[in-house]
C-alpha cells in the first residue's frame, strides 16, 4: 500500500507556481521521498527526490518539512505541458509504490 | 535512444491466448521492475529483479503470470491464458542502487509501456 496521501486534483494558472502537497506521516528515517509525473498515455517520468534537505533541479523544487512527515513539490512557473498526474512515493530500496496521485490541470 | 524500451507498444489478443512482452532496461541498471496500470489508477507493482534474481512478487502476480530476466539484462513478462481483466498498460522501469549503503534506489526510469487489450 502507498504510504502517502495527496489531494486528488488541483488547478494552477499558467505561469504561476504550482505547489503540490504530500503527507507521509509514517515515513521512517531512511526512506526517501520521490516525485514522478505521468502525462496521458506515457510512462511515469522522474522529477526529483530527497531525504531530509530541500532539493532543487531544473524541473522542480522539493521542500521536506523538518519532521519529514510531509513535503511539497513546487513547479516554479507552470506551463500547459505540466498538466499531468503527479505521484509522491516513499521508498527505501524495495519497490516504488504508487498511490492515485494528484491530477494537476494548468489553465491558460 | 538509451532509455527503457518496451516491445510491443500495443497488443490485442483473444481471451485464452498467451502473450509475452519484452523490456530492455538502461544498460547499467541492475534493478528492473514490472508494473500494471489500468485506466484512472496509478501503476501497481507486479515484480522486480536485482540482476537476474527475482526478489519480490506482488499478490497481483497470479500463477498465469511469469517474469524472467535470464542474464540480468532484458526481461520478459508472460501472461498465460489471458482474461479480459488482464487488459491494462504494462510498464517496465529500471534503476540502480545508490546511497551510502548502496541499498537505496536511485531514480527509476520508465518505458512507454505495452498496452494489452484482451478481446
CSV table of C-alpha atoms in Angstrom, one decimal:
chain,number,residue,atom,x,y,z
A,1,UNK,CA,0.0,0.0,0.0
A,2,UNK,CA,1.1,3.5,-0.7
A,3,UNK,CA,2.5,5.3,2.3
A,4,UNK,CA,1.4,8.8,1.1
A,5,UNK,CA,-1.7,10.8,0.7
A,6,UNK,CA,-2.2,13.5,-1.9
A,7,UNK,CA,-5.2,15.7,-3.0
A,8,UNK,CA,-6.9,14.1,-5.9
A,9,UNK,CA,-6.8,17.2,-8.1
A,10,UNK,CA,-5.5,20.8,-8.3
A,11,UNK,CA,-5.7,23.6,-10.7
A,12,UNK,CA,-3.0,26.2,-11.4
A,13,UNK,CA,-2.8,29.2,-13.7
A,14,UNK,CA,-0.2,29.1,-16.4
A,15,UNK,CA,2.9,31.0,-15.4
A,16,UNK,CA,2.2,30.7,-11.7
A,17,UNK,CA,3.9,28.4,-9.2
A,18,UNK,CA,2.2,25.0,-8.7
A,19,UNK,CA,2.5,23.7,-5.1
A,20,UNK,CA,1.6,20.1,-4.8
A,21,UNK,CA,1.4,18.7,-1.2
A,22,UNK,CA,2.0,15.2,0.0
A,23,UNK,CA,1.6,13.7,3.5
A,24,UNK,CA,3.8,10.8,4.6
A,25,UNK,CA,3.3,10.7,8.3
A,26,UNK,CA,4.6,7.2,8.7
A,27,UNK,CA,7.9,7.8,6.9
A,28,UNK,CA,10.9,6.2,8.5
A,29,UNK,CA,14.3,7.7,8.9
A,30,UNK,CA,16.0,6.1,5.9
A,31,UNK,CA,13.1,6.4,3.4
A,32,UNK,CA,13.4,8.8,0.5
A,33,UNK,CA,10.6,10.9,-0.9
A,34,UNK,CA,10.3,10.6,-4.7
A,35,UNK,CA,8.1,12.5,-7.1
A,36,UNK,CA,7.1,11.3,-10.5
A,37,UNK,CA,4.6,12.6,-13.0
A,38,UNK,CA,2.6,10.9,-15.8
A,39,UNK,CA,1.4,12.7,-18.8
A,40,UNK,CA,-1.5,11.0,-20.6
A,41,UNK,CA,-0.6,7.7,-22.2
A,42,UNK,CA,3.1,7.9,-21.3
A,43,UNK,CA,5.2,6.1,-18.7
A,44,UNK,CA,5.8,7.9,-15.4
A,45,UNK,CA,8.7,10.4,-15.6
A,46,UNK,CA,11.1,11.0,-12.7
A,47,UNK,CA,11.0,14.6,-11.3
A,48,UNK,CA,13.0,14.8,-8.1
A,49,UNK,CA,13.8,13.0,-4.8
A,50,UNK,CA,15.1,13.9,-1.4
A,51,UNK,CA,15.8,12.6,2.1
A,52,UNK,CA,16.0,15.4,4.6
A,53,UNK,CA,17.2,18.5,2.8
A,54,UNK,CA,15.3,20.6,0.3
A,55,UNK,CA,16.2,19.8,-3.2
A,56,UNK,CA,16.1,21.7,-6.5
A,57,UNK,CA,16.8,20.7,-10.1
A,58,UNK,CA,15.9,22.0,-13.5
A,59,UNK,CA,12.4,20.7,-13.3
A,60,UNK,CA,11.2,21.5,-9.7
A,61,UNK,CA,11.9,22.1,-6.1
A,62,UNK,CA,11.2,19.7,-3.2
A,63,UNK,CA,10.5,21.1,0.2
A,64,UNK,CA,10.5,18.5,3.0
A,65,UNK,CA,9.3,19.5,6.5
A,66,UNK,CA,11.7,19.2,9.4
A,67,UNK,CA,9.8,16.3,10.9
A,68,UNK,CA,9.7,14.7,7.4
A,69,UNK,CA,6.0,13.9,7.7
A,70,UNK,CA,5.1,16.0,4.7
A,71,UNK,CA,6.6,17.5,1.6
A,72,UNK,CA,5.7,19.9,-1.2
A,73,UNK,CA,6.7,19.8,-4.9
A,74,UNK,CA,7.0,23.2,-6.4
A,75,UNK,CA,6.9,23.8,-10.2
A,76,UNK,CA,8.0,27.5,-10.2
A,77,UNK,CA,6.4,28.6,-13.5
A,78,UNK,CA,3.8,26.1,-14.6
A,79,UNK,CA,3.1,25.6,-18.3
A,80,UNK,CA,0.3,23.9,-20.1
A,81,UNK,CA,2.7,21.0,-20.7
A,82,UNK,CA,2.9,20.4,-16.9
A,83,UNK,CA,-0.7,19.1,-16.9
A,84,UNK,CA,-0.3,15.6,-15.6
A,85,UNK,CA,-0.8,13.2,-12.7
A,86,UNK,CA,1.8,13.8,-10.0
A,87,UNK,CA,2.8,10.9,-7.7
A,88,UNK,CA,4.5,11.2,-4.4
A,89,UNK,CA,6.3,8.0,-3.3
A,90,UNK,CA,8.2,7.0,-0.2
A,91,UNK,CA,10.8,4.3,-0.8
A,92,UNK,CA,13.9,2.6,0.7
A,93,UNK,CA,15.4,0.1,-1.7
A,94,UNK,CA,12.4,-2.0,-2.2
A,95,UNK,CA,9.9,-1.1,-4.9
A,96,UNK,CA,8.2,2.1,-5.8
A,97,UNK,CA,4.6,2.0,-4.6
A,98,UNK,CA,2.3,4.5,-6.4
A,99,UNK,CA,-0.9,5.9,-5.0
A,100,UNK,CA,-3.6,7.6,-7.0
A,101,UNK,CA,-1.6,10.8,-7.2
A,102,UNK,CA,-2.8,14.4,-7.8
A,103,UNK,CA,-4.1,15.4,-11.2
A,104,UNK,CA,-2.7,18.9,-11.9
A,105,UNK,CA,-4.5,20.9,-14.5
A,106,UNK,CA,-2.6,24.0,-15.7
A,107,UNK,CA,-5.1,26.5,-17.0
A,108,UNK,CA,-4.4,29.2,-19.7
B,1,UNK,CA,17.8,6.2,-27.6
B,2,UNK,CA,19.4,4.9,-24.3
B,3,UNK,CA,16.2,4.9,-22.3
B,4,UNK,CA,14.0,1.9,-21.3
B,5,UNK,CA,12.4,0.3,-24.3
B,6,UNK,CA,9.4,-2.0,-24.3
B,7,UNK,CA,8.1,-4.2,-27.1
B,8,UNK,CA,5.4,-4.3,-28.4
B,9,UNK,CA,3.8,-1.0,-27.7
B,10,UNK,CA,0.3,-2.4,-28.3
B,11,UNK,CA,-1.0,-6.0,-28.3
B,12,UNK,CA,-4.5,-7.2,-29.0
B,13,UNK,CA,-5.2,-10.8,-28.2
B,14,UNK,CA,-8.1,-13.2,-27.8
B,15,UNK,CA,-9.1,-14.4,-24.4
B,16,UNK,CA,-7.2,-17.6,-23.6
B,17,UNK,CA,-4.1,-16.9,-25.7
B,18,UNK,CA,-0.6,-16.4,-24.2
B,19,UNK,CA,1.3,-13.2,-24.6
B,20,UNK,CA,4.8,-12.2,-23.9
B,21,UNK,CA,6.2,-8.7,-23.5
B,22,UNK,CA,9.9,-7.6,-23.6
B,23,UNK,CA,11.7,-4.9,-21.7
B,24,UNK,CA,15.2,-3.6,-22.3
B,25,UNK,CA,16.4,-1.6,-19.3
B,26,UNK,CA,19.0,1.1,-19.3
B,27,UNK,CA,22.2,-0.9,-19.7
B,28,UNK,CA,24.0,-0.1,-16.4
B,29,UNK,CA,20.9,-0.5,-14.2
B,30,UNK,CA,20.8,-3.7,-12.1
B,31,UNK,CA,17.2,-3.3,-11.0
B,32,UNK,CA,14.2,-3.9,-13.2
B,33,UNK,CA,10.5,-3.5,-12.3
B,34,UNK,CA,7.2,-4.5,-13.8
B,35,UNK,CA,4.0,-2.6,-13.1
B,36,UNK,CA,0.5,-2.8,-14.4
B,37,UNK,CA,-1.8,0.2,-14.8
B,38,UNK,CA,-5.5,0.3,-15.5
B,39,UNK,CA,-7.4,3.4,-16.6
B,40,UNK,CA,-7.6,6.1,-14.0
B,41,UNK,CA,-5.3,4.2,-11.5
B,42,UNK,CA,-1.7,4.6,-10.5
B,43,UNK,CA,0.8,2.0,-11.6
B,44,UNK,CA,0.5,-1.2,-9.5
B,45,UNK,CA,3.7,-3.1,-8.6
B,46,UNK,CA,4.0,-6.6,-10.0
B,47,UNK,CA,7.6,-7.8,-9.5
B,48,UNK,CA,11.2,-6.7,-9.5
B,49,UNK,CA,14.6,-8.1,-10.3
B,50,UNK,CA,18.0,-7.3,-9.0
B,51,UNK,CA,20.3,-8.5,-11.7
B,52,UNK,CA,18.9,-12.0,-12.7
B,53,UNK,CA,17.3,-12.7,-9.3
B,54,UNK,CA,13.5,-12.1,-8.9
B,55,UNK,CA,13.4,-10.6,-5.4
B,56,UNK,CA,9.8,-9.7,-4.9
B,57,UNK,CA,6.4,-10.6,-6.4
B,58,UNK,CA,3.1,-8.9,-5.7
B,59,UNK,CA,0.0,-10.9,-4.9
B,60,UNK,CA,-1.4,-9.4,-8.2
B,61,UNK,CA,1.0,-11.7,-10.0
B,62,UNK,CA,-1.1,-14.8,-10.3
B,63,UNK,CA,0.1,-18.2,-11.5
B,64,UNK,CA,-0.7,-17.2,-15.0
B,65,UNK,CA,2.0,-14.5,-14.9
B,66,UNK,CA,5.7,-15.2,-15.1
B,67,UNK,CA,8.6,-12.9,-15.4
B,68,UNK,CA,12.2,-13.7,-16.3
B,69,UNK,CA,15.5,-11.8,-16.5
B,70,UNK,CA,17.8,-14.6,-17.6
B,71,UNK,CA,21.1,-12.8,-17.9
B,72,UNK,CA,20.4,-9.8,-15.8
B,73,UNK,CA,19.8,-7.6,-18.9
B,74,UNK,CA,16.4,-7.7,-20.7
B,75,UNK,CA,13.3,-9.1,-19.1
B,76,UNK,CA,10.2,-10.8,-20.4
B,77,UNK,CA,6.7,-10.9,-18.8
B,78,UNK,CA,4.4,-13.7,-20.0
B,79,UNK,CA,0.7,-14.0,-19.4
B,80,UNK,CA,-0.8,-17.4,-20.0
B,81,UNK,CA,-4.5,-18.0,-20.8
B,82,UNK,CA,-5.3,-14.3,-20.9
B,83,UNK,CA,-8.5,-13.0,-19.4
B,84,UNK,CA,-10.4,-9.7,-20.1
B,85,UNK,CA,-9.3,-8.5,-16.7
B,86,UNK,CA,-5.7,-8.6,-17.9
B,87,UNK,CA,-6.3,-5.7,-20.2
B,88,UNK,CA,-4.1,-2.9,-19.0
B,89,UNK,CA,-0.9,-1.0,-19.6
B,90,UNK,CA,2.2,-3.0,-18.6
B,91,UNK,CA,5.1,-0.7,-17.6
B,92,UNK,CA,8.7,-1.6,-17.1
B,93,UNK,CA,11.2,0.5,-15.2
B,94,UNK,CA,14.9,0.2,-14.3
B,95,UNK,CA,17.1,1.8,-11.6
B,96,UNK,CA,20.4,1.3,-10.0
B,97,UNK,CA,21.5,1.2,-6.4
B,98,UNK,CA,22.8,4.3,-4.7
B,99,UNK,CA,23.1,6.0,-1.3
B,100,UNK,CA,25.7,5.5,1.4
B,101,UNK,CA,24.8,1.8,2.0
B,102,UNK,CA,24.2,1.1,-1.7
B,103,UNK,CA,20.7,-0.2,-0.9
B,104,UNK,CA,18.6,2.7,-1.7
B,105,UNK,CA,17.1,3.1,-5.2
B,106,UNK,CA,18.2,5.8,-7.4
B,107,UNK,CA,15.5,7.2,-9.6
B,108,UNK,CA,13.6,4.8,-11.8
B,109,UNK,CA,13.2,5.3,-15.5
B,110,UNK,CA,10.1,4.0,-17.1
B,111,UNK,CA,9.4,2.8,-20.6
B,112,UNK,CA,6.4,3.8,-22.6
B,113,UNK,CA,4.6,0.7,-21.7
B,114,UNK,CA,2.8,-2.1,-23.6
B,115,UNK,CA,-0.9,-1.7,-23.9
B,116,UNK,CA,-2.7,-5.0,-23.8
B,117,UNK,CA,-6.3,-5.5,-24.9
B,118,UNK,CA,-7.9,-8.9,-24.4
B,119,UNK,CA,-11.0,-9.4,-26.5
